[in-house]
PDB file of C-alpha atoms in Angstrom:
ATOM      1  CA  MET A  70     -24.200  49.720   7.219  1.00 42.00           C
ATOM      2  CA  PHE A  71     -26.590  47.482   9.144  1.00 45.00           C
ATOM      3  CA  ASN A  72     -26.146  43.728   8.994  1.00 53.00           C
ATOM      4  CA  TYR A  73     -29.025  41.297   9.270  1.00 52.00           C
ATOM      5  CA  HIS A  74     -28.420  40.743  12.986  1.00 53.00           C
ATOM      6  CA  GLU A  75     -28.737  44.470  13.700  1.00 55.00           C
ATOM      7  CA  LEU A  76     -31.926  44.656  11.697  1.00 52.00           C
ATOM      8  CA  THR A  77     -33.510  41.857  13.736  1.00 55.00           C
ATOM      9  CA  MET A  78     -32.053  42.586  17.184  1.00 58.00           C
ATOM     10  CA  ASN A  79     -35.234  44.328  18.344  1.00 59.00           C
ATOM     11  CA  GLU A  80     -37.493  41.576  17.061  1.00 60.00           C
ATOM     12  CA  PRO A  81     -39.258  39.559  19.810  1.00 61.00           C
ATOM     13  CA  ARG A  82     -38.005  36.032  20.514  1.00 62.00           C
ATOM     14  CA  GLY A  83     -39.659  33.479  18.264  1.00 62.00           C
ATOM     15  CA  SER A  84     -40.571  36.038  15.610  1.00 67.00           C
ATOM     16  CA  PRO A  85     -40.427  34.938  11.930  1.00 71.00           C
ATOM     17  CA  ALA A  86     -37.366  37.148  11.361  1.00 66.00           C
ATOM     18  CA  LYS A  87     -35.503  35.573  14.284  1.00 65.00           C
ATOM     19  CA  ARG A  88     -36.401  32.062  13.153  1.00 71.00           C
ATOM     20  CA  LYS A  89     -35.279  32.844   9.610  1.00 72.00           C
ATOM     21  CA  GLN A  90     -31.969  34.202  10.907  1.00 70.00           C
ATOM     22  CA  PHE A  91     -31.418  31.082  13.025  1.00 71.00           C
ATOM     23  CA  ILE A  92     -32.182  28.751  10.108  1.00 75.00           C
ATOM     24  CA  VAL A  93     -29.823  30.626   7.760  1.00 73.00           C
ATOM     25  CA  ILE A  94     -26.965  30.541  10.289  1.00 75.00           C
ATOM     26  CA  CYS A  95     -27.502  26.829  10.981  1.00 79.00           C
ATOM     27  CA  CYS A  96     -27.519  26.036   7.268  1.00 79.00           C
ATOM     28  CA  VAL A  97     -24.289  27.942   6.638  1.00 75.00           C
ATOM     29  CA  VAL A  98     -22.500  26.350   9.620  1.00 72.00           C
ATOM     30  CA  SER A  99     -23.775  22.885   8.656  1.00 68.00           C
ATOM     31  CA  PHE A 100     -22.575  23.317   5.082  1.00 62.00           C
ATOM     32  CA  VAL A 101     -19.104  24.509   6.137  1.00 68.00           C
ATOM     33  CA  CYS A 102     -18.648  21.731   8.708  1.00 68.00           C
ATOM     34  CA  GLY A 103     -20.132  19.097   6.416  1.00 64.00           C
ATOM     35  CA  ASN A 104     -17.828  20.094   3.579  1.00 61.00           C
ATOM     36  CA  ALA A 105     -14.810  19.994   5.917  1.00 60.00           C
ATOM     37  CA  LEU A 106     -15.891  16.571   7.203  1.00 66.00           C
ATOM     38  CA  ILE A 107     -16.187  15.144   3.680  1.00 63.00           C
ATOM     39  CA  ASN A 108     -12.869  16.639   2.531  1.00 59.00           C
ATOM     40  CA  ALA A 109     -11.136  15.248   5.634  1.00 64.00           C
ATOM     41  CA  GLY A 110     -12.315  11.720   4.857  1.00 65.00           C
ATOM     42  CA  GLY A 111     -15.085  11.507   7.411  1.00 66.00           C
ATOM     43  CA  PHE A 112     -16.848   8.868   5.313  1.00 70.00           C
ATOM     44  CA  ASN A 113     -13.746   7.146   3.936  1.00 74.00           C
ATOM     45  CA  THR A 114     -12.859   3.575   4.814  1.00 85.00           C
ATOM     46  CA  VAL A 115      -9.880   3.086   7.139  1.00 88.00           C
ATOM     47  CA  ARG A 116      -7.562   0.579   5.430  1.00 94.00           C
ATOM     48  CA  ILE A 117      -4.758  -0.873   7.538  1.00 96.00           C
ATOM     49  CA  GLY A 118      -1.821  -2.996   6.427  1.00 96.00           C
ATOM     50  CA  GLN A 119       1.644  -3.820   7.705  1.00 96.00           C
ATOM     51  CA  GLY A 120       5.017  -2.336   6.911  1.00 96.00           C
ATOM     52  CA  LYS A 121       8.169  -0.933   8.499  1.00 96.00           C
ATOM     53  CA  PHE A 122       8.739   2.179  10.565  1.00 97.00           C
ATOM     54  CA  THR A 123      12.121   3.672   9.640  1.00 94.00           C
ATOM     55  CA  GLY A 124      13.152   5.079  13.005  1.00 94.00           C
ATOM     56  CA  GLY A 125      16.417   6.877  13.756  1.00 96.00           C
ATOM     57  CA  GLU A 126      17.581  10.049  15.478  1.00 97.00           C
ATOM     58  CA  PHE A 127      14.710  12.333  16.447  1.00 97.00           C
ATOM     59  CA  VAL A 128      15.058  16.053  17.265  1.00 97.00           C
ATOM     60  CA  TYR A 129      11.761  17.047  18.815  1.00 96.00           C
ATOM     61  CA  LYS A 130       9.553  19.147  21.059  1.00 95.00           C
ATOM     62  CA  THR A 131       7.119  17.560  23.553  1.00 94.00           C
ATOM     63  CA  MET A 132       3.664  18.835  24.405  1.00 91.00           C
ATOM     64  CA  GLU A 133       0.789  17.842  26.698  1.00 89.00           C
ATOM     65  CA  ARG A 134      -2.330  18.954  24.910  1.00 87.00           C
ATOM     66  CA  ASP A 135      -5.170  17.777  22.729  1.00 85.00           C
ATOM     67  CA  TYR A 136      -3.769  15.921  19.729  1.00 88.00           C
ATOM     68  CA  ALA A 137      -5.202  18.503  17.328  1.00 87.00           C
ATOM     69  CA  ALA A 138      -2.280  20.712  18.396  1.00 90.00           C
ATOM     70  CA  PHE A 139       0.154  18.527  16.455  1.00 93.00           C
ATOM     71  CA  VAL A 140      -0.700  20.443  13.273  1.00 92.00           C
ATOM     72  CA  GLY A 141       0.518  23.755  14.696  1.00 91.00           C
ATOM     73  CA  LEU A 142       3.602  22.230  16.311  1.00 94.00           C
ATOM     74  CA  SER A 143       4.513  20.470  13.048  1.00 95.00           C
ATOM     75  CA  ARG A 144       4.453  23.807  11.258  1.00 93.00           C
ATOM     76  CA  THR A 145       6.702  25.359  13.903  1.00 94.00           C
ATOM     77  CA  VAL A 146       9.225  22.499  13.743  1.00 96.00           C
ATOM     78  CA  GLY A 147       9.172  22.525   9.949  1.00 95.00           C
ATOM     79  CA  GLU A 148       9.692  26.276   9.855  1.00 94.00           C
ATOM     80  CA  ASP A 149      12.608  26.037  12.302  1.00 95.00           C
ATOM     81  CA  ALA A 150      14.185  23.276  10.190  1.00 95.00           C
ATOM     82  CA  GLY A 151      13.582  25.080   6.903  1.00 95.00           C
ATOM     83  CA  ILE A 152      11.299  22.329   5.625  1.00 95.00           C
ATOM     84  CA  PRO A 153       8.240  23.553   3.655  1.00 93.00           C
ATOM     85  CA  GLU A 154       4.946  22.105   4.853  1.00 91.00           C
ATOM     86  CA  ALA A 155       4.477  20.389   1.495  1.00 91.00           C
ATOM     87  CA  ASP A 156       7.696  18.427   2.136  1.00 92.00           C
ATOM     88  CA  HIS A 157       7.000  17.285   5.718  1.00 94.00           C
ATOM     89  CA  GLU A 158       6.344  13.693   4.669  1.00 93.00           C
ATOM     90  CA  ASN A 159       9.085  11.320   5.891  1.00 94.00           C
ATOM     91  CA  ALA A 160      10.869  14.259   7.537  1.00 96.00           C
ATOM     92  CA  VAL A 161       8.587  15.773  10.203  1.00 97.00           C
ATOM     93  CA  TYR A 162       6.901  13.229  12.463  1.00 97.00           C
ATOM     94  CA  SER A 163       4.553  13.368  15.430  1.00 97.00           C
ATOM     95  CA  VAL A 164       4.609  10.523  17.960  1.00 97.00           C
ATOM     96  CA  PHE A 165       1.411  10.222  20.012  1.00 96.00           C
ATOM     97  CA  LEU A 166       2.132   8.509  23.326  1.00 95.00           C
ATOM     98  CA  ASP A 167      -1.301   8.184  24.965  1.00 94.00           C
ATOM     99  CA  VAL A 168      -3.631   7.069  22.188  1.00 93.00           C
ATOM    100  CA  ASP A 169      -5.156   4.089  24.029  1.00 89.00           C
ATOM    101  CA  SER A 170      -8.431   5.450  25.427  1.00 85.00           C
ATOM    102  CA  SER A 171      -8.710   2.527  27.861  1.00 85.00           C
ATOM    103  CA  ALA A 172      -5.950   4.176  29.931  1.00 86.00           C
ATOM    104  CA  GLY A 173      -8.344   6.989  30.841  1.00 85.00           C
ATOM    105  CA  ILE A 174      -6.111   9.957  29.952  1.00 88.00           C
ATOM    106  CA  PRO A 175      -8.428  13.011  29.934  1.00 85.00           C
ATOM    107  CA  GLY A 176      -8.650  15.317  26.942  1.00 80.00           C
ATOM    108  CA  GLY A 177      -5.948  17.968  26.869  1.00 83.00           C
ATOM    109  CA  SER A 178      -3.502  15.853  28.895  1.00 87.00           C
ATOM    110  CA  GLU A 179      -2.340  13.552  26.107  1.00 91.00           C
ATOM    111  CA  ARG A 180       1.383  13.693  25.365  1.00 94.00           C
ATOM    112  CA  PHE A 181       2.960  13.855  21.931  1.00 95.00           C
ATOM    113  CA  MET A 182       6.357  14.622  20.447  1.00 96.00           C
ATOM    114  CA  THR A 183       6.839  16.424  17.139  1.00 97.00           C
ATOM    115  CA  GLY A 184      10.191  16.729  15.430  1.00 97.00           C
ATOM    116  CA  VAL A 185      12.509  15.937  12.543  1.00 97.00           C
ATOM    117  CA  LEU A 186      13.495  12.316  11.993  1.00 96.00           C
ATOM    118  CA  ASN A 187      16.999  11.584  10.688  1.00 93.00           C
ATOM    119  CA  GLY A 188      17.680  15.265  10.146  1.00 87.00           C
ATOM    120  CA  LYS A 189      21.424  15.368  10.758  1.00 87.00           C
ATOM    121  CA  ASP A 190      21.708  18.432   8.543  1.00 90.00           C
ATOM    122  CA  VAL A 191      19.320  20.465  10.721  1.00 94.00           C
ATOM    123  CA  LYS A 192      20.046  19.070  14.216  1.00 95.00           C
ATOM    124  CA  LYS A 193      22.520  21.810  15.144  1.00 94.00           C
ATOM    125  CA  GLU A 194      20.214  24.489  13.759  1.00 95.00           C
ATOM    126  CA  LEU A 195      17.209  23.190  15.727  1.00 96.00           C
ATOM    127  CA  MET A 196      19.102  22.826  19.000  1.00 96.00           C
ATOM    128  CA  ALA A 197      20.332  26.420  18.610  1.00 95.00           C
ATOM    129  CA  PHE A 198      16.732  27.614  19.095  1.00 93.00           C
ATOM    130  CA  ASN A 199      16.973  26.485  22.746  1.00 93.00           C
ATOM    131  CA  ALA A 200      19.169  29.481  23.499  1.00 91.00           C
ATOM    132  CA  ASP A 201      16.231  31.798  22.797  1.00 85.00           C
ATOM    133  CA  VAL A 202      13.560  29.862  24.702  1.00 85.00           C
ATOM    134  CA  VAL A 203      11.817  31.891  27.398  1.00 77.00           C
ATOM    135  CA  GLU A 204      10.861  29.441  30.143  1.00 74.00           C
ATOM    136  CA  GLN A 205       7.177  29.341  30.958  1.00 73.00           C
ATOM    137  CA  PRO A 206       6.219  29.624  34.646  1.00 75.00           C
ATOM    138  CA  PRO A 207       3.854  26.926  36.004  1.00 72.00           C
ATOM    139  CA  ASP A 208       0.200  27.460  35.023  1.00 72.00           C
ATOM    140  CA  ALA A 209       1.100  30.411  32.772  1.00 72.00           C
ATOM    141  CA  TYR A 210      -0.721  30.966  29.490  1.00 69.00           C
ATOM    142  CA  ALA A 211       1.460  29.361  26.817  1.00 65.00           C
ATOM    143  CA  GLY A 212       0.379  31.890  24.188  1.00 64.00           C
ATOM    144  CA  ASP A 213       2.316  34.622  25.998  1.00 68.00           C
ATOM    145  CA  TYR A 214       5.528  32.661  25.451  1.00 66.00           C
ATOM    146  CA  ASN A 215       5.116  31.890  21.741  1.00 67.00           C
ATOM    147  CA  GLU A 216       7.582  34.364  20.265  1.00 62.00           C
ATOM    148  CA  GLY A 217       6.289  36.040  17.150  1.00 62.00           C
ATOM    149  CA  ASP A 218       3.045  34.082  17.567  1.00 62.00           C
ATOM    150  CA  LYS A 219       4.971  30.891  16.741  1.00 78.00           C
ATOM    151  CA  PHE A 220       3.157  27.955  18.300  1.00 88.00           C
ATOM    152  CA  GLY A 221       5.316  25.993  20.756  1.00 88.00           C
ATOM    153  CA  ALA A 222       8.177  28.510  20.754  1.00 85.00           C
ATOM    154  CA  HIS A 223       8.427  28.184  24.554  1.00 86.00           C
ATOM    155  CA  ILE A 224       9.312  24.458  24.361  1.00 91.00           C
ATOM    156  CA  TYR A 225      12.892  23.180  24.254  1.00 93.00           C
ATOM    157  CA  TYR A 226      14.153  20.854  21.551  1.00 95.00           C
ATOM    158  CA  GLU A 227      15.382  17.452  22.732  1.00 95.00           C
ATOM    159  CA  VAL A 228      17.229  14.613  21.013  1.00 96.00           C
ATOM    160  CA  GLY A 229      16.393  10.909  21.160  1.00 96.00           C
ATOM    161  CA  SER A 230      16.539   7.774  19.057  1.00 96.00           C
ATOM    162  CA  LEU A 231      13.384   6.020  17.854  1.00 97.00           C
ATOM    163  CA  PRO A 232      13.676   2.257  17.238  1.00 96.00           C
ATOM    164  CA  ALA A 233      14.816   1.568  13.676  1.00 94.00           C
ATOM    165  CA  SER A 234      13.168  -0.698  11.123  1.00 94.00           C
ATOM    166  CA  VAL A 235      10.411  -2.103  13.337  1.00 96.00           C
ATOM    167  CA  ASN A 236       7.337  -3.912  12.077  1.00 96.00           C
ATOM    168  CA  ALA A 237       4.279  -1.688  12.214  1.00 97.00           C
ATOM    169  CA  ALA A 238       0.591  -1.463  11.417  1.00 97.00           C
ATOM    170  CA  VAL A 239       0.333   1.184   8.689  1.00 97.00           C
ATOM    171  CA  CYS A 240      -2.544   3.357   7.517  1.00 96.00           C
ATOM    172  CA  GLN A 241      -2.621   6.165   4.977  1.00 95.00           C
ATOM    173  CA  PHE A 242      -5.467   8.619   5.330  1.00 94.00           C
ATOM    174  CA  VAL A 243      -6.597  11.968   3.925  1.00 92.00           C
ATOM    175  CA  TYR A 244      -4.993  15.097   5.399  1.00 92.00           C
ATOM    176  CA  THR A 245      -6.276  18.632   4.781  1.00 86.00           C
ATOM    177  CA  GLY A 246      -4.052  20.605   7.147  1.00 78.00           C
ATOM    178  CA  GLY A 247      -7.169  22.005   8.826  1.00 76.00           C
ATOM    179  CA  PHE A 248      -8.927  21.420  12.143  1.00 76.00           C
ATOM    180  CA  MET A 249     -11.052  18.530  10.914  1.00 83.00           C
ATOM    181  CA  SER A 250      -8.249  16.077  10.059  1.00 84.00           C
ATOM    182  CA  PRO A 251      -6.952  15.705  13.645  1.00 84.00           C
ATOM    183  CA  LEU A 252     -10.515  15.111  14.839  1.00 87.00           C
ATOM    184  CA  ILE A 253     -11.048  12.406  12.224  1.00 90.00           C
ATOM    185  CA  TYR A 254      -7.769  10.794  13.241  1.00 90.00           C
ATOM    186  CA  GLU A 255      -8.519  10.847  16.966  1.00 88.00           C
ATOM    187  CA  TYR A 256     -12.071   9.511  16.727  1.00 88.00           C
ATOM    188  CA  LYS A 257     -12.036   7.388  13.565  1.00 91.00           C
ATOM    189  CA  VAL A 258      -8.573   6.424  12.296  1.00 94.00           C
ATOM    190  CA  PHE A 259      -6.666   5.890  15.550  1.00 94.00           C
ATOM    191  CA  PRO A 260      -9.364   3.732  17.216  1.00 93.00           C
ATOM    192  CA  ALA A 261      -9.505   1.484  14.122  1.00 95.00           C
ATOM    193  CA  MET A 262      -5.711   1.141  14.092  1.00 96.00           C
ATOM    194  CA  ILE A 263      -5.574   0.426  17.825  1.00 95.00           C
ATOM    195  CA  LYS A 264      -8.212  -2.288  17.488  1.00 95.00           C
ATOM    196  CA  TYR A 265      -6.159  -3.854  14.691  1.00 96.00           C
ATOM    197  CA  ALA A 266      -2.864  -3.602  16.588  1.00 96.00           C
ATOM    198  CA  LYS A 267      -4.220  -5.064  19.824  1.00 94.00           C
ATOM    199  CA  LYS A 268      -4.776  -8.351  18.014  1.00 94.00           C
ATOM    200  CA  LEU A 269      -1.052  -8.492  17.202  1.00 94.00           C
ATOM    201  CA  LEU A 270       0.535  -6.992  20.324  1.00 93.00           C
ATOM    202  CA  PRO A 271       1.169  -8.645  23.711  1.00 89.00           C
ATOM    203  CA  GLU A 272      -1.602  -7.804  26.178  1.00 85.00           C
ATOM    204  CA  ASP A 273       0.542  -5.489  28.337  1.00 85.00           C
ATOM    205  CA  SER A 274       2.260  -3.696  25.453  1.00 91.00           C
ATOM    206  CA  PRO A 275       1.914   0.102  25.285  1.00 94.00           C
ATOM    207  CA  ILE A 276       0.464   1.555  22.094  1.00 96.00           C
ATOM    208  CA  VAL A 277       1.912   4.595  20.338  1.00 97.00           C
ATOM    209  CA  ILE A 278       1.258   6.090  16.916  1.00 97.00           C
ATOM    210  CA  ALA A 279       3.838   7.864  14.748  1.00 97.00           C
ATOM    211  CA  SER A 280       2.486  10.061  11.947  1.00 97.00           C
ATOM    212  CA  THR A 281       3.993  12.006   9.062  1.00 96.00           C
ATOM    213  CA  CYS A 282       1.867  14.229   6.821  1.00 94.00           C
ATOM    214  CA  SER A 283       2.073  16.003   3.479  1.00 89.00           C
ATOM    215  CA  THR A 284      -0.068  18.909   2.304  1.00 89.00           C
ATOM    216  CA  LYS A 285       1.273  18.313  -1.214  1.00 89.00           C
ATOM    217  CA  ASP A 286      -0.243  14.817  -1.403  1.00 88.00           C
ATOM    218  CA  ASN A 287      -3.037  15.578   1.109  1.00 90.00           C
ATOM    219  CA  MET A 288      -2.104  12.420   2.968  1.00 92.00           C
ATOM    220  CA  CYS A 289      -0.841  11.292   6.379  1.00 94.00           C
ATOM    221  CA  THR A 290       0.864   7.962   7.000  1.00 96.00           C
ATOM    222  CA  HIS A 291       0.296   6.563  10.491  1.00 97.00           C
ATOM    223  CA  TYR A 292       2.335   3.779  12.109  1.00 97.00           C
ATOM    224  CA  ILE A 293       1.676   1.688  15.207  1.00 97.00           C
ATOM    225  CA  PRO A 294       4.920  -0.109  16.116  1.00 97.00           C
ATOM    226  CA  LEU A 295       4.365  -3.819  16.702  1.00 96.00           C
ATOM    227  CA  GLN A 296       7.797  -4.137  18.331  1.00 94.00           C
ATOM    228  CA  LYS A 297       9.706  -2.119  20.944  1.00 94.00           C
ATOM    229  CA  ALA A 298       6.750   0.204  21.545  1.00 95.00           C
ATOM    230  CA  ASP A 299       8.074   1.058  25.017  1.00 95.00           C
ATOM    231  CA  LYS A 300      11.246   2.437  23.425  1.00 96.00           C
ATOM    232  CA  PHE A 301       9.216   5.198  21.734  1.00 96.00           C
ATOM    233  CA  TYR A 302       8.942   6.936  25.116  1.00 96.00           C
ATOM    234  CA  LEU A 303      12.692   7.511  24.731  1.00 94.00           C
ATOM    235  CA  GLY A 304      13.407   6.592  28.356  1.00 90.00           C
ATOM    236  CA  LYS A 305      12.414  10.075  29.510  1.00 87.00           C
ATOM    237  CA  ARG A 306       8.682   9.675  30.027  1.00 91.00           C
ATOM    238  CA  PRO A 307       6.550   7.124  31.887  1.00 93.00           C
ATOM    239  CA  LEU A 308       4.482   4.635  29.922  1.00 94.00           C
ATOM    240  CA  THR A 309       0.834   5.552  29.480  1.00 93.00           C
ATOM    241  CA  LYS A 310      -0.403   3.262  32.277  1.00 91.00           C
ATOM    242  CA  ASP A 311       2.057   4.874  34.723  1.00 92.00           C
ATOM    243  CA  TYR A 312       1.372   8.382  33.469  1.00 92.00           C
ATOM    244  CA  ALA A 313      -2.383   7.863  33.986  1.00 90.00           C
ATOM    245  CA  SER A 314      -1.856   7.297  37.697  1.00 87.00           C
ATOM    246  CA  THR A 315      -0.175  10.708  38.058  1.00 86.00           C
ATOM    247  CA  ILE A 316      -3.029  12.717  36.563  1.00 80.00           C
ATOM    248  CA  ASN A 317      -5.239  14.650  38.946  1.00 65.00           C
ATOM    249  CA  VAL A 318      -8.369  12.569  39.571  1.00 49.00           C
ATOM    250  CA  SER A 319     -10.565  15.662  39.886  1.00 49.00           C
ATOM    251  CA  ALA A 320      -9.471  16.815  36.412  1.00 48.00           C
ATOM    252  CA  ARG A 321     -10.478  13.445  35.011  1.00 46.00           C
ATOM    253  CA  THR A 322     -13.816  13.593  36.864  1.00 43.00           C
ATOM    254  CA  ASP A 323     -14.508  17.114  35.623  1.00 47.00           C
ATOM    255  CA  PHE A 324     -13.844  16.003  32.040  1.00 47.00           C
ATOM    256  CA  PHE A 325     -16.348  13.168  32.188  1.00 48.00           C
ATOM    257  CA  ALA A 326     -18.852  15.386  33.970  1.00 50.00           C
ATOM    258  CA  ALA A 327     -18.563  17.864  31.095  1.00 53.00           C
ATOM    259  CA  VAL A 328     -19.153  15.069  28.573  1.00 51.00           C
ATOM    260  CA  LYS A 329     -22.250  13.907  30.442  1.00 50.00           C
ATOM    261  CA  ALA A 330     -23.583  17.462  30.622  1.00 51.00           C
ATOM    262  CA  THR A 331     -23.036  17.927  26.877  1.00 49.00           C
ATOM    263  CA  MET A 332     -24.794  14.638  26.103  1.00 48.00           C
ATOM    264  CA  ARG A 333     -27.731  15.702  28.268  1.00 48.00           C
ATOM    265  CA  VAL A 334     -28.002  19.015  26.410  1.00 43.00           C
ATOM    266  CA  LEU A 335     -28.007  17.119  23.103  1.00 42.00           C
ATOM    267  CA  GLY A 336     -30.821  14.943  24.388  1.00 46.00           C
ATOM    268  CA  PHE A 337     -28.835  11.735  24.903  1.00 45.00           C
ATOM    269  CA  GLY A 338     -28.807  11.822  28.700  1.00 46.00           C
ATOM    270  CA  GLY A 339     -31.579  11.194  31.158  1.00 45.00           C
ATOM    271  CA  LYS A 340     -33.545  13.936  32.798  1.00 44.00           C
ATOM    272  CA  LYS A 341     -32.043  15.641  35.798  1.00 43.00           C
ATOM    273  CA  THR A 342     -33.159  14.330  39.140  1.00 42.00           C
ATOM    274  CA  ASN A 343     -34.375  16.698  41.809  1.00 43.00           C
ATOM    275  CA  LYS A 344     -31.063  16.248  43.549  1.00 39.00           C
ATOM    276  CA  GLU A 345     -29.140  17.275  40.424  1.00 39.00           C
ATOM    277  CA  GLU A 346     -31.375  20.299  39.931  1.00 39.00           C
ATOM    278  CA  LEU A 347     -30.512  21.448  43.409  1.00 39.00           C
TER     279      LEU A 347
END
């Protein structure tokens, strides 16, 4: 059976059939993305208050990747611990270490830890998974080391202690469990929380965000510790400002070059000079 694309593939460029096909595809994509954006709270107000972050023993995996990956790693950790995704709230947490954009950490190099907080009953079970970890060679494709297509299976579990009962900026926001929620968090919720927290934190204080999410309530609770933020690196990882200095400068340059090129394509950049065209 022929689909519409096959029926129009021999049509000349700019023909009415081609234009109609393009318009239909754009409308469908716009509707799907728009619906996802609305459901993920793209137009919701970010309301921030103050509360307490519980803290305690943390059994976790660490990853350097775009923050959207926390969704997949949370599912892996929850599955390993026998915690249904609907019950992740106040059990499975992700701690984002490099959320302050002023540090200049390029996309894909941000660090985060995802694990079970105060899960004494599952600590032994989680640590037992380390025996089956197949170490990933440098620069290897991580997907080849995710046993049974389980995201993050190649990463060891570690144990640390997050500061207990610290004052924190707190925000609850919509969570759908899909790709749009992490994007809303990274570009809407986290920047608003960071702006709020910077007014309360010492100037040289690092900024981290701890999040716990529930698909049952369609909600994530995000915390920015207003005390002992440096302790959230668990003594094993450099603070963001120190980590930034270790990142390859060319990688950072390439990232910003890609952003500029994208903006130019979208019509927000200036025209190319003759030198650029060469």
